């Protein structure tokens, strides 16, 4: 229910705001939002993977290896002290290095940890990076490209028509904004995996309207179509 209340609030707010602003500004915001979404989504997917592979994974690998080496060094020392001297001599003659075996086991453990961590970590990073890129790109498009053009629509002759169509575009803008929020929430959900509160899929699917946006919308379709 809380998601439906937020959804209705967004629709009413944007319709009123865009009616006041006029169609030109509303359409400019819509175009900027679409371009920003496509660019931010593409960059978010790429950058999140790069961040994980270049920053997060090395840190995780080091933490796991350090922990294993600390345990393994004690275990290796214990094994070396406890085995008979003649067995130790045979191992040495055959160039058997127990530390190499430990390192091989460390590699297996670090891979298992990363395989388990990667999906949720990349999902969370992608969510944050996508939002950051969206606002940066939107700001640049709006200030540098759109604002000079919008001055033409402040003339008295076309102001009334401009505001009427602004309300119509406000509805479309709200529809797309809710769709984008639902898409981003769906992107974030694997990293949250919450069982309580409002940030869980059970609460979302109990809503009357919002679950339609969450289960699939235009952004989900576009993302699938262009392979992002």
Coordinates of N, CA and C in Angstrom, one line a residue:
X1 N 0.8 -1.2 0.0 CA 0.0 0.0 0.0 C 0.9 1.3 0.0
X2 N 2.0 1.2 0.7 CA 2.8 2.4 0.8 C 3.4 2.8 -0.5
X3 N 3.7 1.8 -1.4 CA 4.2 2.0 -2.7 C 3.2 2.7 -3.6
X4 N 1.9 2.3 -3.4 CA 0.8 2.9 -4.2 C 0.6 4.4 -3.8
X5 N 0.7 4.7 -2.5 CA 0.6 6.1 -2.1 C 1.7 6.9 -2.6
X6 N 2.9 6.4 -2.6 CA 4.1 7.1 -3.2 C 3.9 7.3 -4.7
X7 N 3.4 6.3 -5.4 CA 3.1 6.4 -6.8 C 2.1 7.5 -7.1
X8 N 1.0 7.5 -6.5 CA 0.0 8.5 -6.7 C 0.5 9.9 -6.4
X9 N 1.3 10.0 -5.3 CA 1.9 11.3 -5.0 C 2.8 11.8 -6.1
X10 N 3.6 10.9 -6.7 CA 4.5 11.3 -7.7 C 3.7 11.8 -8.9
X11 N 2.6 11.1 -9.3 CA 1.8 11.5 -10.5 C 1.2 12.8 -10.3
X12 N 0.5 13.1 -9.1 CA -0.1 14.3 -8.9 C 0.9 15.5 -8.8
X13 N 2.0 15.3 -8.2 CA 3.0 16.3 -8.1 C 3.6 16.7 -9.4
X14 N 3.9 15.7 -10.3 CA 4.5 16.0 -11.6 C 3.5 16.6 -12.5
X15 N 2.2 16.2 -12.5 CA 1.2 16.8 -13.3 C 1.0 18.3 -13.0
X16 N 1.0 18.6 -11.7 CA 0.8 20.0 -11.3 C 2.0 20.8 -11.7
X17 N 3.2 20.3 -11.4 CA 4.4 21.0 -11.7 C 4.6 21.3 -13.1
X18 N 4.4 20.2 -13.9 CA 4.6 20.4 -15.4 C 3.5 21.2 -16.1
X19 N 2.3 21.3 -15.5 CA 1.3 22.2 -16.0 C 1.7 23.6 -15.8
X20 N 2.3 23.9 -14.7 CA 2.8 25.2 -14.4 C 4.0 25.6 -15.2
X21 N 4.9 24.6 -15.4 CA 6.1 24.8 -16.2 C 5.8 25.0 -17.7
X22 N 4.8 24.2 -18.2 CA 4.6 24.2 -19.6 C 5.2 23.0 -20.3
X23 N 4.6 22.7 -21.5 CA 5.0 21.5 -22.3 C 6.5 21.6 -22.7
X24 N 7.0 22.7 -23.0 CA 8.4 22.8 -23.5 C 9.4 22.3 -22.4
X25 N 9.2 22.8 -21.2 CA 10.1 22.4 -20.1 C 9.9 21.0 -19.7
X26 N 8.6 20.6 -19.7 CA 8.3 19.2 -19.4 C 8.9 18.2 -20.4
X27 N 8.7 18.6 -21.7 CA 9.3 17.7 -22.7 C 10.8 17.7 -22.7
X28 N 11.4 18.8 -22.4 CA 12.8 18.9 -22.2 C 13.3 18.0 -21.1
X29 N 12.5 18.0 -20.0 CA 12.9 17.1 -18.9 C 12.7 15.6 -19.3
X30 N 11.7 15.3 -20.0 CA 11.4 14.0 -20.5 C 12.5 13.5 -21.4
X31 N 12.9 14.3 -22.4 CA 14.0 13.9 -23.3 C 15.3 13.7 -22.5
X32 N 15.6 14.7 -21.7 CA 16.8 14.6 -20.9 C 16.8 13.3 -20.0
X33 N 15.7 13.0 -19.4 CA 15.6 11.8 -18.6 C 15.8 10.5 -19.4
X34 N 15.2 10.4 -20.6 CA 15.4 9.2 -21.4 C 16.9 9.1 -21.8
X35 N 17.5 10.1 -22.3 CA 18.9 10.1 -22.7 C 19.8 9.7 -21.5
X36 N 19.5 10.4 -20.4 CA 20.3 10.2 -19.2 C 20.2 8.7 -18.8
X37 N 19.0 8.2 -18.8 CA 18.7 6.8 -18.4 C 19.5 5.8 -19.2
X38 N 19.4 6.0 -20.6 CA 20.1 5.0 -21.5 C 21.6 5.1 -21.3
X39 N 22.1 6.3 -21.2 CA 23.6 6.5 -21.1 C 24.1 6.0 -19.7
X40 N 23.3 6.4 -18.6 CA 23.7 6.0 -17.3 C 23.6 4.5 -17.1
X41 N 22.6 3.8 -17.7 CA 22.5 2.4 -17.5 C 23.6 1.7 -18.2
X42 N 24.0 2.1 -19.4 CA 25.1 1.5 -20.1 C 26.4 1.7 -19.4
X43 N 26.6 2.9 -18.9 CA 27.9 3.2 -18.2 C 27.9 2.5 -16.8
X44 N 26.7 2.4 -16.2 CA 26.6 1.7 -14.9 C 27.0 0.3 -15.0
X45 N 26.6 -0.4 -16.0 CA 26.9 -1.8 -16.2 C 28.4 -2.0 -16.3
X46 N 29.0 -1.2 -17.2 CA 30.4 -1.3 -17.5 C 31.3 -0.9 -16.3
X47 N 31.0 0.3 -15.7 CA 31.8 0.8 -14.6 C 31.7 -0.1 -13.4
X48 N 30.5 -0.6 -13.1 CA 30.4 -1.4 -11.9 C 31.2 -2.7 -11.9
X49 N 31.3 -3.3 -13.1 CA 32.1 -4.4 -13.3 C 33.6 -4.1 -13.2
X50 N 34.0 -2.9 -13.7 CA 35.4 -2.5 -13.6 C 35.7 -2.2 -12.2
X51 N 34.8 -1.6 -11.4 CA 35.1 -1.2 -10.0 C 35.3 -2.5 -9.2
X52 N 34.4 -3.5 -9.5 CA 34.5 -4.7 -8.7 C 35.8 -5.4 -9.0
X53 N 36.1 -5.6 -10.3 CA 37.3 -6.4 -10.7 C 38.6 -5.7 -10.3
X54 N 38.6 -4.3 -10.3 CA 39.9 -3.6 -10.1 C 40.1 -3.2 -8.6
X55 N 39.0 -3.0 -7.9 CA 39.1 -2.5 -6.5 C 38.6 -3.5 -5.5
X56 N 37.3 -3.9 -5.7 CA 36.7 -4.8 -4.7 C 37.3 -6.2 -4.6
X57 N 37.4 -6.8 -5.8 CA 37.9 -8.2 -5.8 C 39.4 -8.3 -5.2
X58 N 40.3 -7.4 -5.6 CA 41.7 -7.5 -5.0 C 41.6 -7.4 -3.5
X59 N 40.8 -6.5 -3.0 CA 40.7 -6.3 -1.6 C 40.1 -7.6 -0.9
X60 N 39.1 -8.2 -1.5 CA 38.5 -9.4 -1.0 C 39.5 -10.5 -1.0
X61 N 40.2 -10.7 -2.2 CA 41.2 -11.7 -2.3 C 42.3 -11.6 -1.2
X62 N 42.8 -10.4 -1.0 CA 43.8 -10.2 0.0 C 43.3 -10.5 1.4
X63 N 42.1 -10.1 1.7 CA 41.6 -10.4 3.0 C 41.4 -11.9 3.3
X64 N 40.9 -12.6 2.2 CA 40.7 -14.1 2.4 C 42.1 -14.8 2.4
X65 N 43.0 -14.4 1.6 CA 44.3 -15.0 1.6 C 45.1 -14.8 2.9
X66 N 45.0 -13.6 3.4 CA 45.7 -13.2 4.7 C 45.1 -14.1 5.8
X67 N 43.8 -14.2 5.8 CA 43.2 -15.0 6.9 C 43.6 -16.5 6.7
X68 N 43.6 -17.0 5.5 CA 44.0 -18.4 5.3 C 45.4 -18.6 5.6
X69 N 46.3 -17.7 5.2 CA 47.7 -17.9 5.4 C 48.0 -17.9 6.9
X70 N 47.3 -17.1 7.6 CA 47.5 -17.0 9.1 C 47.2 -18.4 9.7
X71 N 46.1 -18.9 9.2 CA 45.7 -20.3 9.7 C 46.6 -21.3 9.2
X72 N 46.9 -21.2 7.9 CA 47.7 -22.2 7.2 C 49.1 -22.3 7.7
X73 N 49.7 -21.1 8.1 CA 51.0 -21.2 8.5 C 51.1 -21.9 9.9
X74 N 50.1 -21.7 10.7 CA 50.1 -22.5 12.0 C 49.9 -24.0 11.7
X75 N 49.0 -24.3 10.8 CA 48.7 -25.7 10.4 C 49.9 -26.3 9.8
X76 N 50.6 -25.6 8.9 CA 51.8 -26.1 8.2 C 52.9 -26.4 9.2
X77 N 53.1 -25.5 10.1 CA 54.1 -25.6 11.2 C 53.8 -26.9 12.0
X78 N 52.5 -27.0 12.3 CA 52.1 -28.2 13.2 C 52.4 -29.5 12.4
X79 N 52.0 -29.5 11.1 CA 52.2 -30.7 10.3 C 53.7 -31.0 10.2
X80 N 54.5 -30.0 9.9 CA 56.0 -30.2 9.7 C 56.6 -30.8 11.0
X81 N 56.2 -30.3 12.2 CA 56.7 -30.8 13.4 C 56.3 -32.2 13.8
X82 N 55.1 -32.5 13.3 CA 54.5 -33.8 13.8 C 54.9 -35.0 12.9
X83 N 55.2 -34.7 11.6 CA 55.6 -35.9 10.7 C 57.0 -36.4 11.0
X84 N 57.2 -37.7 10.9 CA 58.5 -38.3 11.1 C 59.6 -37.7 10.2
X85 N 60.8 -37.7 10.7 CA 61.9 -37.1 9.9 C 62.1 -37.7 8.6
X86 N 61.9 -39.1 8.5 CA 62.2 -39.8 7.3 C 61.1 -39.4 6.2
X87 N 59.9 -39.1 6.7 CA 58.8 -38.7 5.7 C 59.2 -37.3 5.2
X88 N 59.6 -36.5 6.1 CA 60.0 -35.1 5.7 C 61.1 -35.1 4.7
X89 N 62.1 -36.1 4.9 CA 63.2 -36.3 4.0 C 62.7 -36.7 2.6
X90 N 61.7 -37.6 2.6 CA 61.2 -38.1 1.3 C 60.5 -36.9 0.6
X91 N 59.7 -36.2 1.3 CA 59.0 -35.0 0.7 C 60.0 -34.0 0.1
X92 N 61.1 -33.8 0.8 CA 62.1 -32.9 0.4 C 62.8 -33.4 -0.9
X93 N 63.1 -34.7 -0.9 CA 63.8 -35.3 -2.1 C 62.9 -35.2 -3.3
X94 N 61.6 -35.4 -3.1 CA 60.7 -35.3 -4.2 C 60.1 -33.9 -4.5
X95 N 60.8 -32.9 -3.9 CA 60.4 -31.5 -4.1 C 58.9 -31.2 -3.9
X96 N 58.4 -31.9 -2.8 CA 57.0 -31.6 -2.4 C 57.0 -30.4 -1.5
X97 N 56.4 -29.3 -1.9 CA 56.3 -28.1 -1.0 C 54.9 -28.0 -0.5
X98 N 54.8 -28.2 0.9 CA 53.5 -28.1 1.5 C 52.9 -26.7 1.4
X99 N 53.7 -25.7 1.4 CA 53.2 -24.3 1.2 C 52.5 -24.1 -0.1
X100 N 53.0 -24.8 -1.2 CA 52.3 -24.7 -2.5 C 50.9 -25.3 -2.4
X101 N 50.8 -26.4 -1.7 CA 49.5 -27.0 -1.5 C 48.5 -26.1 -0.8
X102 N 49.0 -25.4 0.2 CA 48.2 -24.4 0.9 C 47.8 -23.3 0.0
X103 N 48.7 -22.8 -0.8 CA 48.4 -21.7 -1.7 C 47.3 -22.1 -2.7
X104 N 47.4 -23.4 -3.2 CA 46.4 -23.9 -4.1 C 45.0 -23.9 -3.5
X105 N 45.0 -24.3 -2.2 CA 43.7 -24.3 -1.5 C 43.2 -22.9 -1.3
X106 N 44.1 -22.0 -1.1 CA 43.7 -20.6 -0.9 C 43.1 -20.0 -2.2
X107 N 43.6 -20.4 -3.3 CA 43.0 -20.0 -4.6 C 41.6 -20.5 -4.8
X108 N 41.4 -21.7 -4.4 CA 40.0 -22.3 -4.5 C 39.1 -21.6 -3.6
X109 N 39.5 -21.2 -2.4 CA 38.6 -20.5 -1.4 C 38.3 -19.1 -1.9
X110 N 39.3 -18.4 -2.4 CA 39.1 -17.0 -2.8 C 38.1 -17.0 -4.0
X111 N 38.3 -18.0 -4.9 CA 37.3 -18.1 -6.0 C 35.9 -18.3 -5.6
X112 N 35.8 -19.2 -4.6 CA 34.4 -19.5 -4.1 C 33.8 -18.3 -3.4
X113 N 34.6 -17.5 -2.7 CA 34.1 -16.3 -2.0 C 33.7 -15.3 -3.0
X114 N 34.5 -15.1 -4.1 CA 34.2 -14.1 -5.1 C 32.9 -14.5 -5.9
X115 N 32.8 -15.8 -6.2 CA 31.6 -16.3 -6.9 C 30.4 -16.0 -6.1
X116 N 30.4 -16.1 -4.8 CA 29.3 -15.8 -4.0 C 29.0 -14.3 -3.8
X117 N 30.1 -13.6 -3.7 CA 30.0 -12.1 -3.5 C 29.6 -11.3 -4.7
X118 N 30.2 -11.7 -5.8 CA 30.1 -10.8 -7.0 C 28.7 -10.4 -7.5
X119 N 27.7 -11.3 -7.6 CA 26.4 -10.8 -8.0 C 25.8 -9.7 -7.2
X120 N 25.8 -9.8 -5.9 CA 25.2 -8.8 -5.0 C 26.1 -7.6 -5.0
X121 N 27.4 -7.7 -5.0 CA 28.3 -6.5 -5.0 C 28.2 -5.7 -6.3
X122 N 28.2 -6.4 -7.4 CA 28.1 -5.7 -8.7 C 26.7 -5.0 -8.8
X123 N 25.7 -5.7 -8.3 CA 24.3 -5.2 -8.3 C 24.2 -3.9 -7.5
X124 N 24.8 -3.9 -6.3 CA 24.8 -2.7 -5.5 C 25.6 -1.5 -6.1
X125 N 26.8 -1.8 -6.6 CA 27.7 -0.8 -7.3 C 27.0 -0.3 -8.5
X126 N 26.4 -1.2 -9.3 CA 25.7 -0.7 -10.5 C 24.5 0.2 -10.2
X127 N 23.8 -0.1 -9.1 CA 22.7 0.8 -8.7 C 23.2 2.2 -8.3
X128 N 24.3 2.3 -7.5 CA 24.8 3.6 -7.1 C 25.4 4.3 -8.2
X129 N 26.2 3.6 -9.1 CA 26.9 4.3 -10.2 C 25.8 4.8 -11.2
X130 N 24.8 4.0 -11.5 CA 23.8 4.4 -12.4 C 23.1 5.7 -12.0
X131 N 22.7 5.8 -10.7 CA 22.1 7.0 -10.2 C 23.0 8.2 -10.3
X132 N 24.3 8.0 -10.0 CA 25.3 9.1 -10.1 C 25.4 9.6 -11.5
X133 N 25.6 8.7 -12.5 CA 25.7 9.1 -13.9 C 24.4 9.7 -14.4
X134 N 23.3 9.2 -13.9 CA 22.0 9.7 -14.4 C 21.9 11.2 -14.1
X135 N 22.2 11.6 -12.8 CA 22.1 13.0 -12.4 C 23.1 13.9 -13.1
X136 N 24.3 13.3 -13.3 CA 25.4 14.1 -13.9 C 25.0 14.4 -15.4
X137 N 24.6 13.4 -16.1 CA 24.3 13.5 -17.5 C 23.0 14.4 -17.7
X138 N 22.0 14.2 -16.8 CA 20.8 15.0 -16.9 C 21.1 16.5 -16.7
X139 N 22.0 16.8 -15.7 CA 22.3 18.2 -15.4 C 23.0 18.8 -16.6
X140 N 24.0 18.1 -17.2 CA 24.7 18.6 -18.3 C 23.8 18.9 -19.5
X141 N 22.9 17.9 -19.8 CA 22.0 18.1 -20.9 C 21.0 19.3 -20.7
X142 N 20.5 19.4 -19.5 CA 19.5 20.4 -19.2 C 20.1 21.8 -19.2
X143 N 21.2 21.9 -18.6 CA 21.9 23.3 -18.5 C 22.5 23.7 -19.8
X144 N 23.2 22.8 -20.4 CA 24.0 23.2 -21.6 C 23.2 23.2 -22.9
X145 N 22.3 22.2 -23.0 CA 21.6 22.1 -24.3 C 20.1 22.7 -24.3
X146 N 19.3 22.3 -23.3 CA 17.9 22.6 -23.3 C 17.6 24.0 -22.9
X147 N 18.2 24.6 -21.9 CA 17.8 25.9 -21.3 C 17.8 27.0 -22.3
X148 N 18.8 27.1 -23.2 CA 18.8 28.2 -24.3 C 17.6 28.0 -25.2
X149 N 17.1 26.8 -25.5 CA 16.0 26.6 -26.4 C 14.7 27.0 -25.7
X150 N 14.6 26.7 -24.4 CA 13.3 26.9 -23.7 C 12.9 28.4 -23.6
X151 N 13.8 29.3 -23.8 CA 13.5 30.7 -23.7 C 12.5 31.1 -24.8
X152 N 12.4 30.4 -25.9 CA 11.5 30.7 -27.0 C 10.1 30.5 -26.6
X153 N 9.8 29.6 -25.7 CA 8.4 29.2 -25.3 C 7.8 30.1 -24.2
X154 N 8.5 31.1 -23.8 CA 8.0 32.1 -22.8 C 7.2 33.2 -23.5
X155 N 7.1 33.2 -24.8 CA 6.3 34.2 -25.5 C 4.8 34.1 -25.1
X156 N 4.1 35.2 -24.9 CA 2.7 35.2 -24.4 C 1.8 34.5 -25.4
X157 N 2.0 34.4 -26.6 CA 1.1 33.8 -27.6 C 0.9 32.3 -27.4
X158 N 2.0 31.7 -27.0 CA 1.9 30.2 -26.9 C 2.0 29.7 -25.5
X159 N 1.9 30.6 -24.5 CA 2.1 30.2 -23.1 C 1.0 29.3 -22.6
X160 N -0.3 29.6 -23.0 CA -1.5 28.8 -22.5 C -1.4 27.4 -23.1
X161 N -1.2 27.3 -24.4 CA -1.1 25.9 -25.0 C 0.0 25.2 -24.4
X162 N 1.1 25.9 -24.2 CA 2.3 25.3 -23.6 C 2.0 24.6 -22.2
X163 N 1.2 25.3 -21.4 CA 0.9 24.8 -20.1 C -0.1 23.6 -20.1
X164 N -1.1 23.6 -21.0 CA -2.0 22.5 -21.1 C -1.2 21.2 -21.5
X165 N -0.4 21.3 -22.5 CA 0.3 20.1 -22.9 C 1.4 19.8 -21.9
X166 N 1.7 20.7 -21.0 CA 2.7 20.5 -20.0 C 2.1 19.5 -19.0
X167 N 0.7 19.6 -18.7 CA 0.1 18.7 -17.8 C 0.1 17.3 -18.4
X168 N -0.2 17.2 -19.7 CA -0.2 15.9 -20.3 C 1.2 15.2 -20.3
X169 N 2.2 16.0 -20.6 CA 3.6 15.5 -20.5 C 4.0 15.2 -19.0
X170 N 3.4 15.9 -18.1 CA 3.6 15.6 -16.7 C 3.2 14.2 -16.3
X171 N 2.0 13.8 -16.8 CA 1.6 12.4 -16.6 C 2.5 11.4 -17.2
X172 N 3.0 11.7 -18.4 CA 3.9 10.8 -19.0 C 5.3 10.7 -18.3
X173 N 5.7 11.9 -17.8 CA 6.9 12.0 -17.1 C 6.8 11.3 -15.8
X174 N 5.7 11.3 -15.1 CA 5.5 10.6 -13.8 C 5.5 9.1 -14.1
X175 N 4.9 8.7 -15.2 CA 4.8 7.3 -15.5 C 6.2 6.7 -15.7
X176 N 7.1 7.5 -16.4 CA 8.4 7.1 -16.7 C 9.3 7.1 -15.5
X177 N 9.1 8.1 -14.6 CA 9.8 8.2 -13.4 C 9.5 7.1 -12.5
X178 N 8.3 6.7 -12.3 CA 7.9 5.6 -11.5 C 8.5 4.3 -12.1
X179 N 8.4 4.2 -13.4 CA 9.0 3.0 -14.1 C 10.5 2.9 -13.8
X180 N 11.2 4.0 -13.9 CA 12.6 4.1 -13.6 C 13.0 3.7 -12.2
X181 N 12.2 4.2 -11.2 CA 12.4 3.9 -9.8 C 12.2 2.4 -9.6
X182 N 11.1 1.9 -10.2 CA 10.8 0.4 -10.0 C 12.0 -0.4 -10.6
X183 N 12.5 0.0 -11.8 CA 13.6 -0.7 -12.4 C 14.9 -0.6 -11.5
X184 N 15.2 0.5 -11.0 CA 16.3 0.7 -10.1 C 16.2 -0.1 -8.8
X185 N 14.9 -0.2 -8.3 CA 14.6 -0.9 -7.1 C 14.8 -2.4 -7.4
X186 N 14.4 -2.8 -8.5 CA 14.6 -4.2 -8.9 C 16.1 -4.6 -9.1
X187 N 16.8 -3.6 -9.6 CA 18.3 -3.8 -9.7 C 18.9 -3.9 -8.4
X188 N 18.4 -3.2 -7.4 CA 19.0 -3.1 -6.1 C 18.6 -4.3 -5.2
X189 N 17.4 -4.9 -5.5 CA 16.9 -5.9 -4.6 C 17.8 -7.1 -4.3
X190 N 18.6 -7.6 -5.3 CA 19.4 -8.8 -5.0 C 20.5 -8.4 -3.9
X191 N 20.9 -7.2 -3.8 CA 21.9 -6.8 -2.8 C 21.3 -6.6 -1.5
X192 N 19.9 -6.3 -1.4 CA 19.3 -6.0 -0.1 C 18.8 -7.3 0.5
X193 N 18.1 -8.1 -0.3 CA 17.5 -9.4 0.2 C 16.9 -9.3 1.5
X194 N 16.1 -8.2 1.7 CA 15.4 -8.0 3.0 C 14.2 -8.8 3.2
X195 N 14.0 -9.3 4.4 CA 12.9 -10.1 4.7 C 11.8 -9.3 5.5
X196 N 12.2 -8.1 5.9 CA 11.2 -7.3 6.7 C 11.2 -5.9 6.2
X197 N 10.3 -5.0 6.8 CA 10.2 -3.7 6.4 C 9.5 -3.5 5.0
X198 N 9.7 -2.4 4.3 CA 9.1 -2.2 3.1 C 10.0 -2.6 1.9
X199 N 11.3 -2.7 2.1 CA 12.2 -3.0 1.0 C 12.3 -4.5 0.8
X200 N 11.2 -5.1 0.4 CA 11.3 -6.5 0.1 C 10.2 -6.8 -1.0
X201 N 10.3 -7.9 -1.8 CA 9.4 -8.1 -2.9 C 8.0 -8.5 -2.4
X202 N 7.9 -9.1 -1.2 CA 6.6 -9.5 -0.7 C 5.7 -8.2 -0.5
X203 N 6.3 -7.1 0.0 CA 5.5 -5.9 0.2 C 5.2 -5.3 -1.1
X204 N 6.1 -5.3 -2.1 CA 5.9 -4.8 -3.4 C 4.7 -5.5 -4.1
X205 N 4.8 -6.8 -4.1 CA 3.7 -7.6 -4.8 C 2.4 -7.5 -4.1
X206 N 2.3 -7.0 -2.9 CA 1.0 -6.8 -2.2 C 0.4 -5.5 -2.5
X207 N 1.1 -4.6 -3.3 CA 0.6 -3.3 -3.7 C -0.4 -3.5 -4.8
X208 N -1.3 -2.5 -5.0 CA -2.3 -2.6 -6.0 C -1.8 -2.2 -7.4
X209 N -1.0 -1.2 -7.4 CA -0.6 -0.6 -8.7 C 0.9 -0.8 -8.9
X210 N 1.7 -0.5 -7.9 CA 3.2 -0.4 -8.1 C 3.8 -1.7 -8.6
X211 N 3.2 -2.9 -8.2 CA 3.8 -4.2 -8.6 C 3.8 -4.3 -10.1
X212 N 2.8 -3.7 -10.8 CA 2.8 -3.7 -12.2 C 4.0 -3.1 -12.8
X213 N 4.5 -2.0 -12.2 CA 5.7 -1.3 -12.7 C 6.9 -2.2 -12.3
X214 N 6.9 -2.8 -11.1 CA 8.1 -3.5 -10.7 C 8.3 -4.8 -11.5
X215 N 7.2 -5.5 -11.8 CA 7.3 -6.8 -12.5 C 7.7 -6.7 -13.9
X216 N 7.5 -5.5 -14.5 CA 8.0 -5.3 -15.9 C 7.5 -3.9 -16.4
X217 N 8.4 -3.1 -16.9 CA 7.9 -1.8 -17.5 C 8.8 -1.5 -18.7
X218 N 8.6 -0.3 -19.2 CA 9.3 0.1 -20.4 C 10.8 0.1 -20.3
X219 N 11.3 0.4 -19.1 CA 12.8 0.4 -18.9 C 13.3 -1.0 -18.9
X220 N 12.6 -1.9 -18.3 CA 13.0 -3.4 -18.3 C 13.0 -3.9 -19.7
X221 N 12.0 -3.5 -20.5 CA 11.9 -3.9 -21.9 C 13.0 -3.3 -22.8
X222 N 13.3 -2.0 -22.6 CA 14.4 -1.4 -23.3 C 15.7 -2.0 -23.0
X223 N 16.0 -2.2 -21.7 CA 17.2 -2.8 -21.3 C 17.4 -4.2 -21.8
X224 N 16.4 -5.0 -21.9 CA 16.5 -6.3 -22.4 C 16.7 -6.3 -23.9
X225 N 16.0 -5.3 -24.6 CA 16.1 -5.2 -26.0 C 17.5 -4.8 -26.5
X226 N 18.1 -3.9 -25.8 CA 19.5 -3.5 -26.2 C 20.6 -4.3 -25.6
X227 N 20.2 -5.3 -24.8 CA 21.2 -6.2 -24.2 C 22.0 -5.6 -23.1
X228 N 21.5 -4.7 -22.3 CA 22.2 -4.2 -21.2 C 21.9 -4.9 -19.9

